PDB file of C-alpha atoms in Angstrom:
ATOM      1  CA  MET A   6     -80.743 -63.452  -0.608  1.00  0.00           C
ATOM      2  CA  GLY A   7     -82.051 -63.808   3.122  1.00  0.00           C
ATOM      3  CA  ARG A   8     -85.616 -63.843   4.130  1.00  0.00           C
ATOM      4  CA  ALA A   9     -85.126 -60.084   5.534  1.00  0.00           C
ATOM      5  CA  ASP A  10     -84.069 -59.428   1.847  1.00  0.00           C
ATOM      6  CA  GLU A  11     -86.537 -60.907  -0.035  1.00  0.00           C
ATOM      7  CA  ARG A  12     -89.284 -59.621   1.695  1.00  0.00           C
ATOM      8  CA  SER A  13     -88.593 -55.645   1.208  1.00  0.00           C
ATOM      9  CA  SER A  14     -87.673 -56.767  -2.148  1.00  0.00           C
ATOM     10  CA  ARG A  15     -90.837 -56.696  -2.951  1.00  0.00           C
ATOM     11  CA  ILE A  16     -91.189 -53.251  -2.610  1.00  0.00           C
ATOM     12  CA  GLU A  17     -89.876 -51.691  -4.558  1.00  0.00           C
ATOM     13  CA  PRO A  18     -91.229 -47.578  -4.040  1.00  0.00           C
ATOM     14  CA  VAL A  19     -90.551 -45.732  -7.300  1.00  0.00           C
ATOM     15  CA  PRO A  20     -88.304 -42.985  -7.596  1.00  0.00           C
ATOM     16  CA  GLY A  21     -88.971 -39.665  -7.070  1.00  0.00           C
ATOM     17  CA  GLU A  22     -92.375 -40.908  -5.712  1.00  0.00           C
ATOM     18  CA  PRO A  23     -95.153 -41.558  -3.012  1.00  0.00           C
ATOM     19  CA  ALA A  24     -95.728 -45.552  -4.787  1.00  0.00           C
ATOM     20  CA  ALA A  25     -94.412 -49.167  -4.584  1.00  0.00           C
ATOM     21  CA  VAL A  26     -94.328 -51.507  -7.672  1.00  0.00           C
ATOM     22  CA  VAL A  27     -95.607 -54.437  -5.121  1.00  0.00           C
ATOM     23  CA  ARG A  28     -94.639 -58.404  -5.719  1.00  0.00           C
ATOM     24  CA  ALA A  29     -97.649 -60.095  -4.659  1.00  0.00           C
ATOM     25  CA  GLY A  30     -99.591 -63.279  -5.549  1.00  0.00           C
ATOM     26  CA  GLY A  31     -97.716 -63.553  -8.369  1.00  0.00           C
ATOM     27  CA  GLU A  32     -98.684 -59.765 -10.171  1.00  0.00           C
ATOM     28  CA  ARG A  33     -97.159 -56.381 -10.285  1.00  0.00           C
ATOM     29  CA  VAL A  34     -99.304 -54.461  -8.855  1.00  0.00           C
ATOM     30  CA  LEU A  35     -98.862 -50.432  -7.910  1.00  0.00           C
ATOM     31  CA  CYS A  36    -100.481 -49.453  -4.642  1.00  0.00           C
ATOM     32  CA  VAL A  37     -99.768 -45.680  -3.470  1.00  0.00           C
ATOM     33  CA  ALA A  38    -102.108 -44.683  -0.019  1.00  0.00           C
ATOM     34  CA  ASP A  39    -104.614 -41.770   0.472  1.00  0.00           C
ATOM     35  CA  TYR A  40    -105.050 -40.149  -2.968  1.00  0.00           C
ATOM     36  CA  HIS A  41    -107.510 -37.936  -1.073  1.00  0.00           C
ATOM     37  CA  ALA A  42    -109.720 -36.875  -4.208  1.00  0.00           C
ATOM     38  CA  GLY A  43    -112.485 -34.685  -3.261  1.00  0.00           C
ATOM     39  CA  LEU A  44    -109.613 -32.323  -0.981  1.00  0.00           C
ATOM     40  CA  GLU A  45    -109.815 -29.248  -2.296  1.00  0.00           C
ATOM     41  CA  ALA A  46    -113.494 -28.970  -2.194  1.00  0.00           C
ATOM     42  CA  ALA A  47    -113.460 -30.480   1.360  1.00  0.00           C
ATOM     43  CA  LEU A  48    -110.442 -27.153   1.944  1.00  0.00           C
ATOM     44  CA  ARG A  49    -112.909 -24.102  -0.018  1.00  0.00           C
ATOM     45  CA  TRP A  50    -115.565 -25.390   3.088  1.00  0.00           C
ATOM     46  CA  GLU A  51    -112.170 -24.004   5.470  1.00  0.00           C
ATOM     47  CA  GLY A  52    -112.228 -21.055   4.324  1.00  0.00           C
ATOM     48  CA  VAL A  53    -108.866 -22.571   2.080  1.00  0.00           C
ATOM     49  CA  SER A  54    -109.533 -21.343  -2.043  1.00  0.00           C
ATOM     50  CA  LEU A  55    -107.306 -24.174  -3.959  1.00  0.00           C
ATOM     51  CA  PRO A  56    -108.022 -25.095  -7.485  1.00  0.00           C
ATOM     52  CA  SER A  57    -108.968 -28.104  -7.999  1.00  0.00           C
ATOM     53  CA  GLN A  58    -106.025 -30.377  -8.845  1.00  0.00           C
ATOM     54  CA  ALA A  59    -107.835 -33.553 -10.279  1.00  0.00           C
ATOM     55  CA  ARG A  60    -106.588 -33.881 -13.377  1.00  0.00           C
ATOM     56  CA  GLU A  61    -102.644 -32.995 -12.654  1.00  0.00           C
ATOM     57  CA  ARG A  62    -103.601 -35.780  -8.890  1.00  0.00           C
ATOM     58  CA  ARG A  63    -105.380 -38.236 -12.247  1.00  0.00           C
ATOM     59  CA  GLU A  64    -102.098 -37.806 -14.917  1.00  0.00           C
ATOM     60  CA  HIS A  65     -99.538 -38.043 -12.156  1.00  0.00           C
ATOM     61  CA  LEU A  66    -100.972 -41.723 -11.471  1.00  0.00           C
ATOM     62  CA  LEU A  67    -101.160 -42.586 -14.647  1.00  0.00           C
ATOM     63  CA  GLY A  68     -97.755 -41.037 -15.712  1.00  0.00           C
ATOM     64  CA  ILE A  69     -96.227 -44.112 -13.071  1.00  0.00           C
ATOM     65  CA  VAL A  70     -98.700 -46.686 -14.327  1.00  0.00           C
ATOM     66  CA  GLY A  71     -97.718 -46.056 -17.342  1.00  0.00           C
ATOM     67  CA  SER A  72     -93.584 -46.347 -16.298  1.00  0.00           C
ATOM     68  CA  ARG A  73     -94.162 -49.454 -14.450  1.00  0.00           C
ATOM     69  CA  ALA A  74     -95.939 -51.928 -16.559  1.00  0.00           C
ATOM     70  CA  VAL A  75     -97.935 -53.253 -13.263  1.00  0.00           C
ATOM     71  CA  GLU A  76    -101.763 -54.967 -13.847  1.00  0.00           C
ATOM     72  CA  ARG A  77    -103.595 -54.057 -11.166  1.00  0.00           C
ATOM     73  CA  VAL A  78    -103.544 -50.718  -9.146  1.00  0.00           C
ATOM     74  CA  VAL A  79    -104.067 -50.585  -5.019  1.00  0.00           C
ATOM     75  CA  PHE A  80    -105.263 -47.385  -3.047  1.00  0.00           C
ATOM     76  CA  LEU A  81    -103.985 -48.315   0.774  1.00  0.00           C
ATOM     77  CA  GLY A  82    -107.340 -46.360   1.676  1.00  0.00           C
ATOM     78  CA  ASP A  83    -108.821 -43.311   1.768  1.00  0.00           C
ATOM     79  CA  LEU A  84    -109.074 -42.766  -2.070  1.00  0.00           C
ATOM     80  CA  ALA A  85    -112.060 -40.763  -1.809  1.00  0.00           C
ATOM     81  CA  HIS A  86    -111.922 -37.557   1.113  1.00  0.00           C
ATOM     82  CA  ALA A  87    -115.139 -36.699   2.571  1.00  0.00           C
ATOM     83  CA  ILE A  88    -115.857 -39.061   4.987  1.00  0.00           C
ATOM     84  CA  GLY A  89    -119.979 -40.302   3.871  1.00  0.00           C
ATOM     85  CA  ASP A  90    -121.303 -40.479   0.117  1.00  0.00           C
ATOM     86  CA  SER A  91    -118.675 -38.725  -2.126  1.00  0.00           C
ATOM     87  CA  ARG A  92    -120.607 -36.173  -4.454  1.00  0.00           C
ATOM     88  CA  GLY A  93    -120.309 -32.787  -6.836  1.00  0.00           C
ATOM     89  CA  PRO A  94    -116.793 -32.928  -7.530  1.00  0.00           C
ATOM     90  CA  GLU A  95    -115.002 -35.750  -5.026  1.00  0.00           C
ATOM     91  CA  ARG A  96    -117.574 -37.618  -6.953  1.00  0.00           C
ATOM     92  CA  ASP A  97    -116.875 -36.397 -10.799  1.00  0.00           C
ATOM     93  CA  GLU A  98    -112.889 -37.232 -10.038  1.00  0.00           C
ATOM     94  CA  LEU A  99    -113.004 -40.404  -8.331  1.00  0.00           C
ATOM     95  CA  GLU A 100    -115.332 -41.521 -11.421  1.00  0.00           C
ATOM     96  CA  ALA A 101    -113.315 -39.623 -14.208  1.00  0.00           C
ATOM     97  CA  LEU A 102    -110.452 -41.954 -11.956  1.00  0.00           C
ATOM     98  CA  PHE A 103    -111.802 -44.704 -12.504  1.00  0.00           C
ATOM     99  CA  ALA A 104    -112.618 -44.458 -16.021  1.00  0.00           C
ATOM    100  CA  ALA A 105    -108.974 -43.969 -16.934  1.00  0.00           C
ATOM    101  CA  LEU A 106    -108.183 -46.357 -15.170  1.00  0.00           C
ATOM    102  CA  ALA A 107    -110.556 -49.592 -16.461  1.00  0.00           C
ATOM    103  CA  ASP A 108    -108.128 -50.503 -19.659  1.00  0.00           C
ATOM    104  CA  ARG A 109    -105.338 -50.482 -17.945  1.00  0.00           C
ATOM    105  CA  VAL A 110    -105.155 -52.383 -14.828  1.00  0.00           C
ATOM    106  CA  ALA A 111    -107.530 -53.737 -12.503  1.00  0.00           C
ATOM    107  CA  VAL A 112    -107.792 -51.913  -9.231  1.00  0.00           C
ATOM    108  CA  THR A 113    -108.838 -52.875  -5.895  1.00  0.00           C
ATOM    109  CA  VAL A 114    -109.186 -50.220  -2.662  1.00  0.00           C
ATOM    110  CA  VAL A 115    -108.628 -50.887   0.411  1.00  0.00           C
ATOM    111  CA  LYS A 116    -111.030 -49.152   2.574  1.00  0.00           C
ATOM    112  CA  GLY A 117    -110.188 -46.536   5.065  1.00  0.00           C
ATOM    113  CA  ASN A 118    -111.589 -44.458   7.399  1.00  0.00           C
ATOM    114  CA  HIS A 119    -112.515 -41.333   4.706  1.00  0.00           C
ATOM    115  CA  ASP A 120    -113.892 -43.987   2.292  1.00  0.00           C
ATOM    116  CA  GLY A 121    -116.663 -45.623   3.808  1.00  0.00           C
ATOM    117  CA  GLU A 122    -119.937 -45.316   0.695  1.00  0.00           C
ATOM    118  CA  ILE A 123    -116.711 -45.684  -1.592  1.00  0.00           C
ATOM    119  CA  GLU A 124    -119.084 -48.722  -3.212  1.00  0.00           C
ATOM    120  CA  SER A 125    -121.297 -45.708  -4.556  1.00  0.00           C
ATOM    121  CA  VAL A 126    -119.164 -45.545  -6.952  1.00  0.00           C
ATOM    122  CA  THR A 127    -117.264 -47.885  -7.743  1.00  0.00           C
ATOM    123  CA  GLY A 128    -121.315 -49.459  -8.113  1.00  0.00           C
ATOM    124  CA  GLY A 129    -121.436 -48.379 -11.340  1.00  0.00           C
ATOM    125  CA  THR A 130    -118.238 -50.142 -12.386  1.00  0.00           C
ATOM    126  CA  ASN A 131    -119.764 -53.559 -13.414  1.00  0.00           C
ATOM    127  CA  GLY A 132    -117.917 -54.784 -10.880  1.00  0.00           C
ATOM    128  CA  GLU A 133    -114.974 -53.863 -12.043  1.00  0.00           C
ATOM    129  CA  ILE A 134    -113.479 -52.514  -8.916  1.00  0.00           C
ATOM    130  CA  ALA A 135    -113.039 -54.512  -5.911  1.00  0.00           C
ATOM    131  CA  VAL A 136    -113.525 -53.268  -2.229  1.00  0.00           C
ATOM    132  CA  THR A 137    -111.785 -54.790   0.598  1.00  0.00           C
ATOM    133  CA  PRO A 138    -112.623 -54.279   3.892  1.00  0.00           C
ATOM    134  CA  THR A 139    -111.693 -52.005   6.571  1.00  0.00           C
ATOM    135  CA  GLY A 140    -109.676 -55.152   8.140  1.00  0.00           C
ATOM    136  CA  GLY A 141    -107.934 -55.719   5.067  1.00  0.00           C
ATOM    137  CA  ILE A 142    -106.717 -57.454   2.487  1.00  0.00           C
ATOM    138  CA  ARG A 143    -103.605 -60.405   1.716  1.00  0.00           C
ATOM    139  CA  VAL A 144    -102.816 -61.159  -1.503  1.00  0.00           C
ATOM    140  CA  GLY A 145    -100.381 -63.927  -1.437  1.00  0.00           C
ATOM    141  CA  ASP A 146     -96.955 -63.169   1.493  1.00  0.00           C
ATOM    142  CA  VAL A 147     -98.035 -59.146   1.593  1.00  0.00           C
ATOM    143  CA  GLY A 148    -100.777 -57.551   3.256  1.00  0.00           C
ATOM    144  CA  PHE A 149    -102.344 -54.374   2.762  1.00  0.00           C
ATOM    145  CA  ALA A 150    -104.754 -52.293   5.138  1.00  0.00           C
ATOM    146  CA  HIS A 151    -105.503 -48.847   5.465  1.00  0.00           C
ATOM    147  CA  GLY A 152    -103.750 -48.497   9.129  1.00  0.00           C
ATOM    148  CA  HIS A 153    -106.607 -46.359  10.820  1.00  0.00           C
ATOM    149  CA  THR A 154    -107.753 -49.272  12.297  1.00  0.00           C
ATOM    150  CA  TRP A 155    -105.556 -52.983  13.605  1.00  0.00           C
ATOM    151  CA  PRO A 156    -105.420 -55.320  10.722  1.00  0.00           C
ATOM    152  CA  ALA A 157    -106.867 -58.167  10.502  1.00  0.00           C
ATOM    153  CA  ARG A 158    -105.038 -61.568  12.085  1.00  0.00           C
ATOM    154  CA  ARG A 159    -104.170 -63.102   8.438  1.00  0.00           C
ATOM    155  CA  VAL A 160    -103.307 -59.971   6.693  1.00  0.00           C
ATOM    156  CA  LEU A 161    -101.380 -58.619   9.861  1.00  0.00           C
ATOM    157  CA  GLU A 162     -99.102 -62.362   9.754  1.00  0.00           C
ATOM    158  CA  ALA A 163     -98.556 -61.601   5.914  1.00  0.00           C
ATOM    159  CA  ASP A 164     -94.555 -61.670   5.413  1.00  0.00           C
ATOM    160  CA  VAL A 165     -94.973 -57.828   4.286  1.00  0.00           C
ATOM    161  CA  LEU A 166     -97.540 -55.530   6.047  1.00  0.00           C
ATOM    162  CA  CYS A 167     -98.645 -52.189   3.564  1.00  0.00           C
ATOM    163  CA  VAL A 168    -100.031 -50.000   5.593  1.00  0.00           C
ATOM    164  CA  GLY A 169    -101.090 -45.047   4.624  1.00  0.00           C
ATOM    165  CA  HIS A 170    -103.112 -43.288   6.676  1.00  0.00           C
ATOM    166  CA  GLU A 171    -100.596 -41.963   9.168  1.00  0.00           C
ATOM    167  CA  HIS A 172     -98.943 -39.918   6.475  1.00  0.00           C
ATOM    168  CA  PRO A 173     -96.198 -39.022   7.313  1.00  0.00           C
ATOM    169  CA  ALA A 174     -92.896 -36.443   7.135  1.00  0.00           C
ATOM    170  CA  VAL A 175     -89.942 -35.130   8.412  1.00  0.00           C
ATOM    171  CA  ARG A 176     -89.357 -31.536   9.499  1.00  0.00           C
ATOM    172  CA  LEU A 177     -86.209 -31.288   8.680  1.00  0.00           C
ATOM    173  CA  GLU A 178     -83.681 -27.971   9.264  1.00  0.00           C
ATOM    174  CA  ASP A 179     -81.559 -26.348   7.160  1.00  0.00           C
ATOM    175  CA  ASP A 180     -78.361 -24.002   8.667  1.00  0.00           C
ATOM    176  CA  VAL A 181     -79.787 -21.002   9.416  1.00  0.00           C
ATOM    177  CA  GLY A 182     -82.783 -22.511  11.359  1.00  0.00           C
ATOM    178  CA  GLY A 183     -85.143 -22.812   8.613  1.00  0.00           C
ATOM    179  CA  THR A 184     -87.282 -26.143   8.672  1.00  0.00           C
ATOM    180  CA  ARG A 185     -89.563 -27.783   6.220  1.00  0.00           C
ATOM    181  CA  ALA A 186     -91.777 -30.902   5.893  1.00  0.00           C
ATOM    182  CA  GLU A 187     -90.983 -33.630   3.540  1.00  0.00           C
ATOM    183  CA  ARG A 188     -92.976 -37.012   3.288  1.00  0.00           C
ATOM    184  CA  VAL A 189     -91.001 -40.538   3.674  1.00  0.00           C
ATOM    185  CA  TRP A 190     -91.179 -43.348   3.797  1.00  0.00           C
ATOM    186  CA  LEU A 191     -91.170 -45.863   7.169  1.00  0.00           C
ATOM    187  CA  ARG A 192     -90.216 -49.284   7.290  1.00  0.00           C
ATOM    188  CA  GLY A 193     -88.859 -51.506  10.033  1.00  0.00           C
ATOM    189  CA  PRO A 194     -89.559 -55.137  11.494  1.00  0.00           C
ATOM    190  CA  LEU A 195     -93.137 -55.615  12.939  1.00  0.00           C
ATOM    191  CA  ASP A 196     -93.653 -54.819  16.640  1.00  0.00           C
ATOM    192  CA  PRO A 197     -95.428 -58.229  17.979  1.00  0.00           C
ATOM    193  CA  ALA A 198     -96.291 -56.650  21.012  1.00  0.00           C
ATOM    194  CA  PRO A 199     -98.976 -53.800  20.546  1.00  0.00           C
ATOM    195  CA  PHE A 200    -100.838 -56.756  18.154  1.00  0.00           C
ATOM    196  CA  ALA A 201    -100.738 -59.415  20.707  1.00  0.00           C
ATOM    197  CA  GLU A 202    -101.945 -57.099  23.874  1.00  0.00           C
ATOM    198  CA  HIS A 203    -104.637 -56.013  21.273  1.00  0.00           C
ATOM    199  CA  TYR A 204    -105.517 -59.710  20.317  1.00  0.00           C
ATOM    200  CA  ASP A 205    -104.672 -61.107  23.911  1.00  0.00           C
ATOM    201  CA  GLU A 206    -103.170 -64.256  21.509  1.00  0.00           C
ATOM    202  CA  LYS A 207     -99.814 -64.634  20.553  1.00  0.00           C
ATOM    203  CA  LEU A 208     -99.663 -64.055  17.016  1.00  0.00           C
ATOM    204  CA  ASP A 209     -97.116 -65.262  14.206  1.00  0.00           C
ATOM    205  CA  VAL A 210     -96.407 -61.859  13.468  1.00  0.00           C
ATOM    206  CA  THR A 211     -92.285 -61.909  12.236  1.00  0.00           C
ATOM    207  CA  GLY A 212     -92.632 -59.490   9.456  1.00  0.00           C
ATOM    208  CA  GLU A 213     -92.053 -56.082   7.938  1.00  0.00           C
ATOM    209  CA  LEU A 214     -94.064 -52.880   7.994  1.00  0.00           C
ATOM    210  CA  VAL A 215     -94.562 -50.367   4.913  1.00  0.00           C
ATOM    211  CA  VAL A 216     -95.277 -46.709   5.652  1.00  0.00           C
ATOM    212  CA  PHE A 217     -96.189 -45.616   2.755  1.00  0.00           C
ATOM    213  CA  PRO A 218     -96.544 -41.466   2.298  1.00  0.00           C
ATOM    214  CA  ALA A 219     -99.720 -39.463   1.008  1.00  0.00           C
ATOM    215  CA  PHE A 220    -100.008 -39.466  -2.654  1.00  0.00           C
ATOM    216  CA  ASN A 221    -101.927 -35.934  -2.169  1.00  0.00           C
ATOM    217  CA  ASP A 222     -99.581 -33.667  -1.034  1.00  0.00           C
ATOM    218  CA  LEU A 223    -101.806 -31.449   0.267  1.00  0.00           C
ATOM    219  CA  SER A 224    -103.204 -33.750   2.870  1.00  0.00           C
ATOM    220  CA  GLY A 225    -100.633 -32.528   5.963  1.00  0.00           C
ATOM    221  CA  GLY A 226     -99.171 -35.569   7.830  1.00  0.00           C
ATOM    222  CA  THR A 227     -98.188 -36.828  11.239  1.00  0.00           C
ATOM    223  CA  TRP A 228     -93.685 -35.537  11.862  1.00  0.00           C
ATOM    224  CA  VAL A 229     -92.694 -38.675  13.103  1.00  0.00           C
ATOM    225  CA  ASN A 230     -89.263 -36.915  14.487  1.00  0.00           C
ATOM    226  CA  VAL A 231     -91.285 -33.750  16.448  1.00  0.00           C
ATOM    227  CA  GLU A 232     -91.323 -35.332  19.534  1.00  0.00           C
ATOM    228  CA  HIS A 233     -94.798 -35.666  21.287  1.00  0.00           C
ATOM    229  CA  GLN A 234     -95.602 -36.028  17.893  1.00  0.00           C
ATOM    230  CA  ALA A 235     -99.044 -37.807  17.810  1.00  0.00           C
ATOM    231  CA  PHE A 236     -99.417 -40.790  15.772  1.00  0.00           C
ATOM    232  CA  LEU A 237    -102.478 -41.535  13.762  1.00  0.00           C
ATOM    233  CA  ALA A 238    -103.001 -44.995  13.674  1.00  0.00           C
ATOM    234  CA  PRO A 239    -103.379 -47.455  16.963  1.00  0.00           C
ATOM    235  CA  PHE A 240    -100.502 -49.235  16.549  1.00  0.00           C
ATOM    236  CA  LEU A 241     -97.940 -47.227  15.632  1.00  0.00           C
ATOM    237  CA  PRO A 242     -95.779 -46.101  17.124  1.00  0.00           C
ATOM    238  CA  ASP A 243     -95.226 -48.999  19.051  1.00  0.00           C
ATOM    239  CA  GLY A 244     -95.802 -51.441  16.065  1.00  0.00           C
ATOM    240  CA  LEU A 245     -92.492 -49.822  14.370  1.00  0.00           C
ATOM    241  CA  ALA A 246     -90.664 -49.577  17.313  1.00  0.00           C
ATOM    242  CA  ASP A 247     -86.827 -49.331  14.604  1.00  0.00           C
ATOM    243  CA  GLY A 248     -88.205 -48.087  11.880  1.00  0.00           C
ATOM    244  CA  GLU A 249     -85.741 -46.050   9.962  1.00  0.00           C
ATOM    245  CA  ALA A 250     -87.142 -43.132   7.612  1.00  0.00           C
ATOM    246  CA  TYR A 251     -86.859 -42.690   3.838  1.00  0.00           C
ATOM    247  CA  LEU A 252     -87.321 -39.547   1.291  1.00  0.00           C
ATOM    248  CA  LEU A 253     -89.155 -40.098  -1.520  1.00  0.00           C
ATOM    249  CA  ASP A 254     -85.753 -40.125  -3.308  1.00  0.00           C
ATOM    250  CA  GLY A 255     -84.329 -43.106  -1.950  1.00  0.00           C
ATOM    251  CA  THR A 256     -82.128 -41.209   0.224  1.00  0.00           C
ATOM    252  CA  ARG A 257     -82.350 -43.268   4.023  1.00  0.00           C
ATOM    253  CA  LEU A 258     -81.965 -40.753   6.489  1.00  0.00           C
ATOM    254  CA  GLY A 259     -81.756 -43.756   9.979  1.00  0.00           C
ATOM    255  CA  ALA A 260     -83.931 -44.268  12.908  1.00  0.00           C
ATOM    256  CA  TYR A 261     -87.188 -41.934  12.471  1.00  0.00           C
ATOM    257  CA  ARG A 262     -87.209 -40.445  15.621  1.00  0.00           C
ATOM    258  CA  GLN A 263     -83.659 -39.500  15.268  1.00  0.00           C
ATOM    259  CA  VAL A 264     -84.343 -37.767  12.322  1.00  0.00           C
TER     260      VAL A 264
END
């Protein structure tokens, strides 16, 4: 197995799901991005009335955890939805989620831009929930960061870097001109140029970048195959110049800009 194949094998997307099993630091880790607990409550403030899907989200995740024999769950940022302190239905959802996971797996929350005060919820878990800085964390040869800011150097220089934040999706057209959006994975070699420019120094950036789809299918996304679509992460699209898109069922779509 070549080095590129070995890197790719560390990240095994769960077929049909916005989740992957990651081999990191000797552990089997289930990794998901952009859970956005409490999103429905926030949408109601904007005039969009949707029933809470908190229980369905939790059971969905627990079902994947139970089917994959993992030892840890890593939330790749934006576990919460409110920018500040989680309150009301969002806090209730997070507390129920943590309680359900506590007897099953260890939990790490990689802090995203929506997780500013996530410690106000995890503080009552007796240290069972680890929260990382916004620059991310490196576990063995795998780096985890949310993606709303530049990953820390050590995280960036891992063999594989997993990020969220972007909510990548593609717009697909049918034969009669109809369109639909599908969540996708983005994967490809990291381009070191934007990172070297940002840090103003040469970096050992030779790994693979994996951009996770959003776990929460109500959270919208970046249509990566639409011309002039603005990306959210400061290092995209330049940091993934030759990336490819994959549907949740594993279908390879090819170069994401040409889908």
